[in-house]
mmCIF file of C-alpha atoms in Angstrom:
data_model
loop_
_atom_site.group_PDB
_atom_site.id
_atom_site.type_symbol
_atom_site.label_atom_id
_atom_site.label_comp_id
_atom_site.label_asym_id
_atom_site.label_seq_id
_atom_site.Cartn_x
_atom_site.Cartn_y
_atom_site.Cartn_z
ATOM 1 C CA MET A 20 -19.975 13.037 55.061
ATOM 2 C CA THR A 21 -18.943 10.588 52.353
ATOM 3 C CA LEU A 22 -17.796 7.155 53.415
ATOM 4 C CA ARG A 23 -15.876 4.723 51.269
ATOM 5 C CA THR A 24 -17.542 1.342 50.799
ATOM 6 C CA GLU A 25 -15.541 -1.465 52.392
ATOM 7 C CA THR A 26 -15.883 -5.217 52.282
ATOM 8 C CA THR A 27 -15.317 -6.779 55.688
ATOM 9 C CA THR A 28 -16.378 -9.866 57.551
ATOM 10 C CA SER A 29 -17.477 -7.730 60.469
ATOM 11 C CA PRO A 30 -21.032 -6.431 60.958
ATOM 12 C CA THR A 31 -19.620 -3.074 62.041
ATOM 13 C CA THR A 32 -19.980 -0.233 59.532
ATOM 14 C CA PRO A 33 -17.217 2.226 58.570
ATOM 15 C CA ALA A 34 -19.257 4.985 60.195
ATOM 16 C CA ALA A 35 -19.336 3.127 63.508
ATOM 17 C CA ARG A 36 -15.575 2.578 63.411
ATOM 18 C CA ALA A 37 -15.021 6.235 62.504
ATOM 19 C CA VAL A 38 -16.994 7.480 65.500
ATOM 20 C CA SER A 39 -14.939 5.666 68.071
ATOM 21 C CA PRO A 40 -12.209 3.214 67.214
ATOM 22 C CA THR A 41 -12.150 2.082 70.852
ATOM 23 C CA SER A 42 -15.864 1.698 71.504
ATOM 24 C CA PRO A 43 -16.949 -1.781 72.660
ATOM 25 C CA ALA A 44 -19.089 -2.264 69.553
ATOM 26 C CA SER A 45 -16.176 -1.746 67.189
ATOM 27 C CA ALA A 46 -13.148 -2.899 69.196
ATOM 28 C CA THR A 47 -13.219 -6.478 67.961
ATOM 29 C CA SER A 48 -13.649 -5.518 64.318
ATOM 30 C CA VAL A 49 -10.827 -2.989 64.201
ATOM 31 C CA THR A 50 -8.232 -4.764 66.276
ATOM 32 C CA GLY A 51 -8.870 -8.241 64.944
ATOM 33 C CA SER A 52 -8.611 -7.549 61.222
ATOM 34 C CA ALA A 53 -6.197 -5.477 59.168
ATOM 35 C CA SER A 54 -8.676 -5.371 56.284
ATOM 36 C CA ALA A 55 -11.175 -3.575 58.521
ATOM 37 C CA ARG A 56 -8.870 -0.555 58.728
ATOM 38 C CA GLY A 57 -7.573 0.272 55.273
ATOM 39 C CA GLY A 58 -6.062 -3.141 54.626
ATOM 40 C CA VAL A 59 -2.839 -2.715 56.601
ATOM 41 C CA SER A 60 -1.861 -3.426 60.184
ATOM 42 C CA TYR A 61 0.088 -1.010 62.353
ATOM 43 C CA SER A 62 3.139 -3.195 61.887
ATOM 44 C CA GLY A 63 2.640 -3.016 58.116
ATOM 45 C CA LEU A 64 2.363 0.777 58.280
ATOM 46 C CA LEU A 65 5.598 0.953 60.271
ATOM 47 C CA GLU A 66 7.363 -1.201 57.686
ATOM 48 C CA ARG A 67 6.113 1.044 54.867
ATOM 49 C CA VAL A 68 7.337 4.125 56.719
ATOM 50 C CA ARG A 69 10.643 2.433 57.478
ATOM 51 C CA TYR A 70 11.094 1.742 53.769
ATOM 52 C CA GLU A 71 9.964 5.251 52.642
ATOM 53 C CA GLY A 72 12.197 6.973 55.176
ATOM 54 C CA ALA A 73 15.123 4.554 54.865
ATOM 55 C CA TYR A 74 15.131 4.294 58.656
ATOM 56 C CA PRO A 75 17.597 1.849 60.195
ATOM 57 C CA THR A 76 15.116 0.470 62.744
ATOM 58 C CA ARG A 77 11.405 -0.093 63.225
ATOM 59 C CA GLU A 78 11.604 1.990 66.405
ATOM 60 C CA ARG A 79 12.866 5.009 64.457
ATOM 61 C CA ALA A 80 9.991 4.592 61.979
ATOM 62 C CA GLU A 81 7.501 4.392 64.845
ATOM 63 C CA GLU A 82 8.918 7.557 66.395
ATOM 64 C CA SER A 83 8.294 9.375 63.107
ATOM 65 C CA VAL A 84 4.804 7.925 62.714
ATOM 66 C CA ARG A 85 3.796 9.015 66.207
ATOM 67 C CA SER A 86 5.207 12.540 65.966
ATOM 68 C CA VAL A 87 3.869 13.253 62.457
ATOM 69 C CA LEU A 88 0.385 11.835 63.108
ATOM 70 C CA ALA A 89 0.158 13.745 66.388
ATOM 71 C CA ALA A 90 1.089 16.949 64.556
ATOM 72 C CA LEU A 91 -1.431 16.210 61.798
ATOM 73 C CA GLY A 92 -4.068 15.530 64.453
ATOM 74 C CA ARG A 93 -3.547 19.085 65.713
ATOM 75 C CA GLN A 94 -4.370 20.414 62.225
ATOM 76 C CA LEU A 95 -7.330 18.323 61.031
ATOM 77 C CA VAL A 96 -10.940 18.803 62.094
ATOM 78 C CA GLY A 97 -14.349 17.503 61.128
ATOM 79 C CA ASP A 98 -15.188 14.723 58.706
ATOM 80 C CA GLU A 99 -11.688 14.609 57.252
ATOM 81 C CA ARG A 100 -10.243 13.841 60.677
ATOM 82 C CA VAL A 101 -12.847 11.138 61.353
ATOM 83 C CA ASP A 102 -12.525 9.590 57.891
ATOM 84 C CA LEU A 103 -8.730 9.490 58.051
ATOM 85 C CA ALA A 104 -8.833 7.872 61.494
ATOM 86 C CA ALA A 105 -11.231 5.242 60.126
ATOM 87 C CA ARG A 106 -8.735 4.282 57.411
ATOM 88 C CA LEU A 107 -5.663 4.048 59.625
ATOM 89 C CA PRO A 108 -4.660 1.101 61.800
ATOM 90 C CA VAL A 109 -6.110 1.497 65.305
ATOM 91 C CA GLU A 110 -2.811 2.450 66.959
ATOM 92 C CA ALA A 111 -2.178 5.180 64.376
ATOM 93 C CA ALA A 112 -5.784 6.407 64.576
ATOM 94 C CA LEU A 113 -5.498 6.781 68.342
ATOM 95 C CA VAL A 114 -2.367 8.928 67.984
ATOM 96 C CA LEU A 115 -4.115 11.134 65.394
ATOM 97 C CA THR A 116 -7.330 11.583 67.359
ATOM 98 C CA ALA A 117 -5.727 12.045 70.783
ATOM 99 C CA GLN A 118 -4.676 15.556 69.777
ATOM 100 C CA VAL A 119 -6.786 18.645 70.329
ATOM 101 C CA PRO A 120 -7.047 20.566 67.043
ATOM 102 C CA ALA A 121 -5.267 23.911 66.956
ATOM 103 C CA THR A 122 -7.367 27.058 66.825
ATOM 104 C CA ALA A 123 -5.503 28.311 63.746
ATOM 105 C CA PRO A 124 -4.108 25.803 61.229
ATOM 106 C CA LEU A 125 -0.472 26.099 60.176
ATOM 107 C CA THR A 126 0.764 26.301 56.594
ATOM 108 C CA GLY A 127 2.738 23.319 55.363
ATOM 109 C CA TRP A 128 6.073 24.996 56.099
ATOM 110 C CA GLU A 129 4.914 26.181 59.539
ATOM 111 C CA PHE A 130 3.751 22.599 60.215
ATOM 112 C CA VAL A 131 7.263 21.287 59.491
ATOM 113 C CA LYS A 132 8.955 24.025 61.554
ATOM 114 C CA ASP A 133 6.587 23.455 64.495
ATOM 115 C CA LEU A 134 7.194 19.709 64.396
ATOM 116 C CA ALA A 135 10.969 20.258 64.189
ATOM 117 C CA ARG A 136 10.775 22.485 67.264
ATOM 118 C CA ARG A 137 8.707 19.912 69.190
ATOM 119 C CA THR A 138 10.948 16.963 68.282
ATOM 120 C CA GLY A 139 14.301 18.757 68.415
ATOM 121 C CA GLY A 140 15.126 17.906 64.803
ATOM 122 C CA SER A 141 16.249 20.137 61.973
ATOM 123 C CA PRO A 142 13.630 21.385 59.490
ATOM 124 C CA ALA A 143 15.283 19.294 56.729
ATOM 125 C CA THR A 144 15.187 16.066 58.737
ATOM 126 C CA THR A 145 11.675 16.782 59.915
ATOM 127 C CA ARG A 146 10.522 17.432 56.330
ATOM 128 C CA TRP A 147 11.969 14.015 55.421
ATOM 129 C CA ASP A 148 10.108 12.388 58.316
ATOM 130 C CA VAL A 149 6.835 14.055 57.338
ATOM 131 C CA GLY A 150 7.114 12.822 53.761
ATOM 132 C CA ALA A 151 8.081 9.317 54.883
ATOM 133 C CA VAL A 152 4.943 9.105 57.045
ATOM 134 C CA LEU A 153 2.413 10.958 54.907
ATOM 135 C CA ALA A 154 3.176 9.024 51.704
ATOM 136 C CA PRO A 155 1.910 5.694 53.124
ATOM 137 C CA VAL A 156 -0.879 7.507 54.992
ATOM 138 C CA ALA A 157 -2.012 9.038 51.690
ATOM 139 C CA ARG A 158 -2.111 5.570 50.095
ATOM 140 C CA LEU A 159 -4.266 4.300 52.970
ATOM 141 C CA ALA A 160 -6.547 7.331 52.815
ATOM 142 C CA GLY A 161 -7.075 7.230 49.062
ATOM 143 C CA PRO A 162 -7.010 10.117 46.586
ATOM 144 C CA GLU A 163 -10.501 11.458 47.344
ATOM 145 C CA LEU A 164 -9.863 11.835 51.077
ATOM 146 C CA VAL A 165 -6.381 13.270 50.512
ATOM 147 C CA ASP A 166 -7.947 15.888 48.202
ATOM 148 C CA ARG A 167 -10.409 16.795 50.955
ATOM 149 C CA ILE A 168 -7.655 16.972 53.584
ATOM 150 C CA ILE A 169 -5.484 19.185 51.391
ATOM 151 C CA GLY A 170 -8.530 21.350 50.625
ATOM 152 C CA GLN A 171 -9.174 21.857 54.348
ATOM 153 C CA LEU A 172 -5.613 22.837 55.236
ATOM 154 C CA PRO A 173 -3.669 25.982 54.286
ATOM 155 C CA SER A 174 -1.197 25.934 51.401
ATOM 156 C CA GLY A 175 1.863 23.713 51.476
ATOM 157 C CA TYR A 176 0.339 20.386 52.489
ATOM 158 C CA ALA A 177 0.031 18.953 48.975
ATOM 159 C CA LEU A 178 3.810 18.602 48.779
ATOM 160 C CA LEU A 179 3.904 16.978 52.208
ATOM 161 C CA PHE A 180 1.450 14.351 50.939
ATOM 162 C CA GLY A 181 3.609 13.784 47.865
ATOM 163 C CA ARG A 182 1.497 15.796 45.440
ATOM 164 C CA ALA A 183 2.223 18.827 43.319
ATOM 165 C CA GLU A 184 0.701 22.121 44.363
ATOM 166 C CA LEU A 185 0.826 23.982 41.081
ATOM 167 C CA ALA A 186 -1.102 27.115 41.988
ATOM 168 C CA PRO A 187 -1.764 28.668 45.372
ATOM 169 C CA ARG A 188 -5.316 28.107 46.551
ATOM 170 C CA ARG A 189 -7.422 31.110 47.250
ATOM 171 C CA ARG A 190 -9.517 30.986 50.354
ATOM 172 C CA ALA A 191 -12.731 32.890 50.691
ATOM 173 C CA ALA A 192 -12.002 36.136 52.476
ATOM 174 C CA ARG A 193 -13.517 36.359 55.924
ATOM 175 C CA PRO A 194 -14.836 39.714 57.032
ATOM 176 C CA ALA A 195 -12.616 41.314 59.659
ATOM 177 C CA ASN A 196 -15.702 41.904 61.794
ATOM 178 C CA PRO A 197 -18.271 39.094 61.566
ATOM 179 C CA PHE A 198 -21.021 41.507 62.649
ATOM 180 C CA ALA A 199 -20.182 44.196 60.066
ATOM 181 C CA ASP A 200 -23.009 43.180 57.706
ATOM 182 C CA ARG A 201 -25.693 43.303 60.436
ATOM 183 C CA GLY A 202 -25.675 47.040 60.915
ATOM 184 C CA ALA A 203 -25.281 48.994 64.128
ATOM 185 C CA ALA A 204 -27.476 47.936 67.017
#
């Protein structure tokens, strides 16, 4: 696991905050300082999303943030999930990490369609919402972590994070039967 070096006034390390943003040892450092969590407060994130999405109200921006981060939380696992949560404001990190990861990740387009179905929006509006939320999230995460997140997920997520996906990625083929190479017992 690679952690980004941060300068804070708190004795808490990024690793400690990544493990549990609500643990007693880290609660004061993450809720008391915006710089401890990627340099932006939850209110600041909402304002960025409101601007990106051209939403008329802060409440509409917050609705998008909550639905998109919850959906992303169902797709991410492992270090990428922990590292992203560590770089988000506490409220956003809690939405992301409250979700149980899906057993099979969705492609980018399936992600948008699933979110549209869950929220009752059209795929076009939902795609707009996803872009409006993931653009500021990508800035908070930084290019290295976004590369890792996109590398973990199936095709189609690069565009959702505001990046070009010029060639389809090839995943290592999994054997249909994981015991096929062990021989008959």
